[in-house]
Amino acid sequence: MLYSIIDALQKSAVCVDGLLKKCDFDYLESTNITGDNQLGVDVEANNIFKEVLLGLDSVKGICSEEEDEAIYKKDSNGMYLVAFDPLDGSSIVSSNLSVGSIFGIYNEDFSAKNLIASGYIIYGPRLEMVIAQDSVNHYIYNNEEWRNIGSLILNDKGKINSPGGTQKNWSTKHKILIESLFLEGYRLRYSGGMVPDLHNLLCKGGGLFSYPSTSDAPNGKLRALFEVFPFAFIFEKAGGEAVGSIGDNLSLCRILDLEIDSIHQSLPCFFGSKYEIDRVKLAHK
Ligand code: F6P
């Protein structure tokens, strides 16, 4: 059953990859519910995933970053719900940087504790996909087929620092943390696309990606259902950790224990190997 969803996502990935190769990256007049300007390709990618997923018997509902509300099928016997960001990082697509699609598959309802699998597709020089269930499997698309090239496992400590958010709006404790990692020898890697930035950490065995609470965005920027929960699940299954906070309570907890009030909610988040997440917990105490 779950296999049918993964198969459908792999087929959709090939369609979206084709779309990116031939589309103009023009903005539409519309914005999505979060207020992001929409590109034509955002809407087309959304339609591809939406149609394919809603066509599966095993899926009882979906929720997309580009849709205001979750969509539930009437009289469905399906077991699964899928939340997705059809095209993450569309602000960097016109510079020809890598972008991605992110998805989380849930039982029962869209709460982090019911997440049973998650993954992402990366549209880069190669088309790749990563799917986390019990382990984190890495696939590449080549000669019209998807091939599993192994699992992604994080070391206890990495060498990369990927700090998101506007630096002038960081808290002093966050500035000190980021600077101290650079002083330890960590190297800066940040493209502005969550998928390529986190994929880089996963492929290189670890490091820290942070998108903290800032003075202009106290709840961070990254969306719980479409970005944060799926990557938290992937990082944990790869042997790393993911912590964040919600609302006014800025004390950090395991992201997959957090409960959200609305499907488009964002939250401050930190993904990394064990060493870096220990450093985050200490710095943000
Ligand atoms: O949510 C969209 C997104 O483009 C993510 O893919 C990325 O990690 C983040 O925004 C970058 O934001 P900023 O430009 O504020 O660092």
mmCIF file of N, CA, C and O in Angstrom, residues 72-131:
data_model
loop_
_atom_site.group_PDB
_atom_site.id
_atom_site.type_symbol
_atom_site.label_atom_id
_atom_site.label_comp_id
_atom_site.label_asym_id
_atom_site.label_seq_id
_atom_site.Cartn_x
_atom_site.Cartn_y
_atom_site.Cartn_z
ATOM 1 N N TYR A 72 -9.871 16.085 1.650
ATOM 2 C CA TYR A 72 -10.190 14.699 2.043
ATOM 3 C C TYR A 72 -11.128 14.097 0.999
ATOM 4 O O TYR A 72 -12.058 14.777 0.535
ATOM 5 N N LYS A 73 -10.862 12.823 0.628
ATOM 6 C CA LYS A 73 -11.724 12.158 -0.341
ATOM 7 C C LYS A 73 -12.992 11.670 0.375
ATOM 8 O O LYS A 73 -12.915 11.214 1.514
ATOM 9 N N LYS A 74 -14.119 11.746 -0.329
ATOM 10 C CA LYS A 74 -15.377 11.259 0.268
ATOM 11 C C LYS A 74 -15.391 9.737 0.194
ATOM 12 O O LYS A 74 -14.950 9.161 -0.792
ATOM 13 N N ASP A 75 -15.880 9.078 1.201
ATOM 14 C CA ASP A 75 -16.071 7.623 1.226
ATOM 15 C C ASP A 75 -14.808 6.849 0.867
ATOM 16 O O ASP A 75 -14.871 5.862 0.139
ATOM 17 N N SER A 76 -13.673 7.302 1.323
ATOM 18 C CA SER A 76 -12.436 6.584 0.980
ATOM 19 C C SER A 76 -12.129 5.524 2.038
ATOM 20 O O SER A 76 -12.313 5.759 3.229
ATOM 21 N N ASN A 77 -11.629 4.374 1.579
ATOM 22 C CA ASN A 77 -11.157 3.357 2.524
ATOM 23 C C ASN A 77 -9.644 3.442 2.683
ATOM 24 O O ASN A 77 -9.030 2.559 3.274
ATOM 25 N N GLY A 78 -9.059 4.472 2.095
ATOM 26 C CA GLY A 78 -7.598 4.617 2.147
ATOM 27 C C GLY A 78 -7.116 4.798 3.582
ATOM 28 O O GLY A 78 -7.844 5.283 4.442
ATOM 29 N N MET A 79 -5.872 4.381 3.808
ATOM 30 C CA MET A 79 -5.308 4.473 5.170
ATOM 31 C C MET A 79 -4.453 5.705 5.367
ATOM 32 O O MET A 79 -4.151 6.087 6.484
ATOM 33 N N TYR A 80 -3.977 6.293 4.265
ATOM 34 C CA TYR A 80 -2.893 7.270 4.398
ATOM 35 C C TYR A 80 -3.276 8.695 4.010
ATOM 36 O O TYR A 80 -4.134 8.923 3.155
ATOM 37 N N LEU A 81 -2.572 9.618 4.637
ATOM 38 C CA LEU A 81 -2.656 11.035 4.312
ATOM 39 C C LEU A 81 -1.265 11.467 3.844
ATOM 40 O O LEU A 81 -0.268 11.026 4.419
ATOM 41 N N VAL A 82 -1.216 12.315 2.843
ATOM 42 C CA VAL A 82 0.099 12.777 2.366
ATOM 43 C C VAL A 82 0.127 14.305 2.397
ATOM 44 O O VAL A 82 -0.775 14.961 1.867
ATOM 45 N N ALA A 83 1.149 14.866 3.047
ATOM 46 C CA ALA A 83 1.361 16.316 3.044
ATOM 47 C C ALA A 83 2.590 16.586 2.187
ATOM 48 O O ALA A 83 3.584 15.864 2.305
ATOM 49 N N PHE A 84 2.527 17.592 1.326
ATOM 50 C CA PHE A 84 3.694 17.830 0.458
ATOM 51 C C PHE A 84 3.886 19.301 0.123
ATOM 52 O O PHE A 84 2.945 20.090 0.106
ATOM 53 N N ASP A 85 5.145 19.613 -0.122
ATOM 54 C CA ASP A 85 5.511 20.896 -0.717
ATOM 55 C C ASP A 85 5.934 20.552 -2.138
ATOM 56 O O ASP A 85 6.979 19.935 -2.350
ATOM 57 N N PRO A 86 5.097 20.895 -3.137
ATOM 58 C CA PRO A 86 5.375 20.416 -4.497
ATOM 59 C C PRO A 86 6.674 20.953 -5.088
ATOM 60 O O PRO A 86 7.339 20.265 -5.857
ATOM 61 N N LEU A 87 7.023 22.199 -4.737
ATOM 62 C CA LEU A 87 8.285 22.743 -5.254
ATOM 63 C C LEU A 87 8.863 23.702 -4.218
ATOM 64 O O LEU A 87 8.448 24.851 -4.126
ATOM 65 N N ASP A 88 9.794 23.192 -3.430
ATOM 66 C CA ASP A 88 10.387 24.011 -2.377
ATOM 67 C C ASP A 88 11.610 24.737 -2.941
ATOM 68 O O ASP A 88 12.403 24.145 -3.673
ATOM 69 N N GLY A 89 11.720 26.015 -2.569
ATOM 70 C CA GLY A 89 12.889 26.789 -3.013
ATOM 71 C C GLY A 89 12.650 27.455 -4.348
ATOM 72 O O GLY A 89 13.600 27.719 -5.091
ATOM 73 N N SER A 90 11.377 27.751 -4.664
ATOM 74 C CA SER A 90 11.135 28.294 -6.009
ATOM 75 C C SER A 90 11.752 29.688 -6.195
ATOM 76 O O SER A 90 11.930 30.123 -7.321
ATOM 77 N N SER A 91 12.149 30.361 -5.080
ATOM 78 C CA SER A 91 12.789 31.675 -5.259
ATOM 79 C C SER A 91 14.192 31.535 -5.855
ATOM 80 O O SER A 91 14.761 32.503 -6.341
ATOM 81 N N ILE A 92 14.782 30.329 -5.820
ATOM 82 C CA ILE A 92 16.134 30.172 -6.387
ATOM 83 C C ILE A 92 16.107 29.399 -7.713
ATOM 84 O O ILE A 92 17.150 29.148 -8.303
ATOM 85 N N VAL A 93 14.902 29.064 -8.169
ATOM 86 C CA VAL A 93 14.832 28.248 -9.385
ATOM 87 C C VAL A 93 15.307 29.051 -10.604
ATOM 88 O O VAL A 93 15.946 28.509 -11.509
ATOM 89 N N SER A 94 15.046 30.375 -10.598
ATOM 90 C CA SER A 94 15.443 31.171 -11.768
ATOM 91 C C SER A 94 16.960 31.325 -11.857
ATOM 92 O O SER A 94 17.499 31.674 -12.901
ATOM 93 N N SER A 95 17.679 31.074 -10.756
ATOM 94 C CA SER A 95 19.158 31.112 -10.798
ATOM 95 C C SER A 95 19.718 29.741 -11.166
ATOM 96 O O SER A 95 20.923 29.531 -11.088
ATOM 97 N N ASN A 96 18.822 28.794 -11.474
ATOM 98 C CA ASN A 96 19.230 27.443 -11.876
ATOM 99 C C ASN A 96 19.934 26.686 -10.747
ATOM 100 O O ASN A 96 20.785 25.838 -10.998
ATOM 101 N N LEU A 97 19.574 27.025 -9.494
ATOM 102 C CA LEU A 97 20.066 26.214 -8.365
ATOM 103 C C LEU A 97 19.123 25.028 -8.172
ATOM 104 O O LEU A 97 17.984 25.049 -8.640
ATOM 105 N N SER A 98 19.588 24.025 -7.469
ATOM 106 C CA SER A 98 18.747 22.839 -7.251
ATOM 107 C C SER A 98 17.540 23.186 -6.374
ATOM 108 O O SER A 98 17.655 23.963 -5.424
ATOM 109 N N VAL A 99 16.418 22.590 -6.703
ATOM 110 C CA VAL A 99 15.205 22.739 -5.892
ATOM 111 C C VAL A 99 14.654 21.349 -5.593
ATOM 112 O O VAL A 99 15.222 20.348 -6.049
ATOM 113 N N GLY A 100 13.559 21.277 -4.839
ATOM 114 C CA GLY A 100 13.072 19.944 -4.484
ATOM 115 C C GLY A 100 11.587 19.900 -4.192
ATOM 116 O O GLY A 100 10.895 20.924 -4.174
ATOM 117 N N SER A 101 11.095 18.699 -3.989
ATOM 118 C CA SER A 101 9.731 18.460 -3.497
ATOM 119 C C SER A 101 9.893 17.676 -2.198
ATOM 120 O O SER A 101 10.790 16.832 -2.102
ATOM 121 N N ILE A 102 9.019 17.949 -1.221
ATOM 122 C CA ILE A 102 9.140 17.295 0.092
ATOM 123 C C ILE A 102 7.782 16.655 0.424
ATOM 124 O O ILE A 102 6.739 17.258 0.144
ATOM 125 N N PHE A 103 7.795 15.469 1.008
ATOM 126 C CA PHE A 103 6.512 14.848 1.365
ATOM 127 C C PHE A 103 6.597 14.085 2.679
ATOM 128 O O PHE A 103 7.665 13.603 3.073
ATOM 129 N N GLY A 104 5.458 14.012 3.350
ATOM 130 C CA GLY A 104 5.346 13.210 4.574
ATOM 131 C C GLY A 104 4.092 12.357 4.455
ATOM 132 O O GLY A 104 3.050 12.842 3.986
ATOM 133 N N ILE A 105 4.180 11.102 4.859
ATOM 134 C CA ILE A 105 3.030 10.183 4.765
ATOM 135 C C ILE A 105 2.576 9.848 6.185
ATOM 136 O O ILE A 105 3.391 9.431 7.026
ATOM 137 N N TYR A 106 1.289 10.055 6.452
ATOM 138 C CA TYR A 106 0.733 9.936 7.814
ATOM 139 C C TYR A 106 -0.365 8.883 7.870
ATOM 140 O O TYR A 106 -1.082 8.657 6.893
ATOM 141 N N ASN A 107 -0.512 8.300 9.045
ATOM 142 C CA ASN A 107 -1.668 7.486 9.412
ATOM 143 C C ASN A 107 -2.610 8.384 10.193
ATOM 144 O O ASN A 107 -2.151 9.298 10.858
ATOM 145 N N GLU A 108 -3.867 8.135 10.219
ATOM 146 C CA GLU A 108 -4.832 8.835 11.088
ATOM 147 C C GLU A 108 -4.994 10.320 10.762
ATOM 148 O O GLU A 108 -5.980 10.709 10.183
ATOM 149 N N ASP A 109 -4.043 11.146 11.220
ATOM 150 C CA ASP A 109 -4.171 12.584 10.966
ATOM 151 C C ASP A 109 -2.770 13.171 10.755
ATOM 152 O O ASP A 109 -1.779 12.475 10.875
ATOM 153 N N PHE A 110 -2.766 14.478 10.423
ATOM 154 C CA PHE A 110 -1.486 15.122 10.112
ATOM 155 C C PHE A 110 -0.764 15.554 11.389
ATOM 156 O O PHE A 110 -0.500 16.725 11.588
ATOM 157 N N SER A 111 -0.484 14.626 12.282
ATOM 158 C CA SER A 111 0.309 15.023 13.450
ATOM 159 C C SER A 111 1.635 14.270 13.404
ATOM 160 O O SER A 111 1.695 13.134 12.910
ATOM 161 N N ALA A 112 2.660 14.929 13.921
ATOM 162 C CA ALA A 112 4.022 14.393 13.779
ATOM 163 C C ALA A 112 4.125 12.962 14.298
ATOM 164 O O ALA A 112 4.842 12.143 13.731
ATOM 165 N N LYS A 113 3.357 12.641 15.353
ATOM 166 C CA LYS A 113 3.478 11.289 15.927
ATOM 167 C C LYS A 113 2.916 10.224 14.976
ATOM 168 O O LYS A 113 3.221 9.049 15.111
ATOM 169 N N ASN A 114 2.113 10.647 14.017
ATOM 170 C CA ASN A 114 1.542 9.687 13.054
ATOM 171 C C ASN A 114 2.279 9.642 11.718
ATOM 172 O O ASN A 114 1.785 9.058 10.752
ATOM 173 N N LEU A 115 3.451 10.277 11.680
ATOM 174 C CA LEU A 115 4.260 10.244 10.451
ATOM 175 C C LEU A 115 4.884 8.850 10.337
ATOM 176 O O LEU A 115 5.542 8.376 11.268
ATOM 177 N N ILE A 116 4.673 8.188 9.198
ATOM 178 C CA ILE A 116 5.220 6.827 9.074
ATOM 179 C C ILE A 116 6.293 6.713 7.999
ATOM 180 O O ILE A 116 7.035 5.739 7.959
ATOM 181 N N ALA A 117 6.377 7.710 7.135
ATOM 182 C CA ALA A 117 7.438 7.720 6.120
ATOM 183 C C ALA A 117 7.538 9.147 5.605
ATOM 184 O O ALA A 117 6.553 9.899 5.651
ATOM 185 N N SER A 118 8.710 9.520 5.156
ATOM 186 C CA SER A 118 8.824 10.846 4.545
ATOM 187 C C SER A 118 9.972 10.834 3.563
ATOM 188 O O SER A 118 10.748 9.875 3.510
ATOM 189 N N GLY A 119 10.070 11.887 2.793
ATOM 190 C CA GLY A 119 11.162 11.927 1.827
ATOM 191 C C GLY A 119 11.166 13.209 1.035
ATOM 192 O O GLY A 119 10.384 14.139 1.298
ATOM 193 N N TYR A 120 12.047 13.246 0.072
ATOM 194 C CA TYR A 120 12.125 14.404 -0.814
ATOM 195 C C TYR A 120 12.694 13.985 -2.159
ATOM 196 O O TYR A 120 13.304 12.918 -2.296
ATOM 197 N N ILE A 121 12.422 14.851 -3.134
ATOM 198 C CA ILE A 121 12.965 14.669 -4.481
ATOM 199 C C ILE A 121 13.874 15.856 -4.704
ATOM 200 O O ILE A 121 13.537 16.977 -4.295
ATOM 201 N N ILE A 122 15.022 15.641 -5.303
ATOM 202 C CA ILE A 122 15.904 16.781 -5.591
ATOM 203 C C ILE A 122 16.132 16.860 -7.093
ATOM 204 O O ILE A 122 16.516 15.882 -7.728
ATOM 205 N N TYR A 123 15.780 18.061 -7.625
ATOM 206 C CA TYR A 123 15.947 18.315 -9.052
ATOM 207 C C TYR A 123 17.254 19.086 -9.195
ATOM 208 O O TYR A 123 17.301 20.292 -8.973
ATOM 209 N N GLY A 124 18.311 18.375 -9.475
ATOM 210 C CA GLY A 124 19.625 19.000 -9.610
ATOM 211 C C GLY A 124 20.245 18.531 -10.909
ATOM 212 O O GLY A 124 19.521 18.150 -11.832
ATOM 213 N N PRO A 125 21.566 18.501 -10.980
ATOM 214 C CA PRO A 125 22.185 17.929 -12.182
ATOM 215 C C PRO A 125 21.651 16.521 -12.434
ATOM 216 O O PRO A 125 21.503 16.095 -13.561
ATOM 217 N N ARG A 126 21.352 15.782 -11.323
ATOM 218 C CA ARG A 126 20.684 14.485 -11.446
ATOM 219 C C ARG A 126 19.338 14.567 -10.752
ATOM 220 O O ARG A 126 19.160 15.388 -9.847
ATOM 221 N N LEU A 127 18.437 13.694 -11.165
ATOM 222 C CA LEU A 127 17.162 13.575 -10.453
ATOM 223 C C LEU A 127 17.352 12.504 -9.386
ATOM 224 O O LEU A 127 17.735 11.368 -9.705
ATOM 225 N N GLU A 128 17.134 12.875 -8.117
ATOM 226 C CA GLU A 128 17.334 11.922 -7.023
ATOM 227 C C GLU A 128 16.137 11.974 -6.077
ATOM 228 O O GLU A 128 15.386 12.949 -6.053
ATOM 229 N N MET A 129 16.022 10.926 -5.293
ATOM 230 C CA MET A 129 14.933 10.883 -4.314
ATOM 231 C C MET A 129 15.454 10.197 -3.060
ATOM 232 O O MET A 129 16.256 9.258 -3.155
ATOM 233 N N VAL A 130 14.998 10.656 -1.911
ATOM 234 C CA VAL A 130 15.388 10.036 -0.644
ATOM 235 C C VAL A 130 14.097 9.682 0.091
ATOM 236 O O VAL A 130 13.181 10.509 0.176
ATOM 237 N N ILE A 131 14.018 8.437 0.554
ATOM 238 C CA ILE A 131 12.808 7.998 1.257
ATOM 239 C C ILE A 131 13.208 7.378 2.596
ATOM 240 O O ILE A 131 14.043 6.468 2.644
#
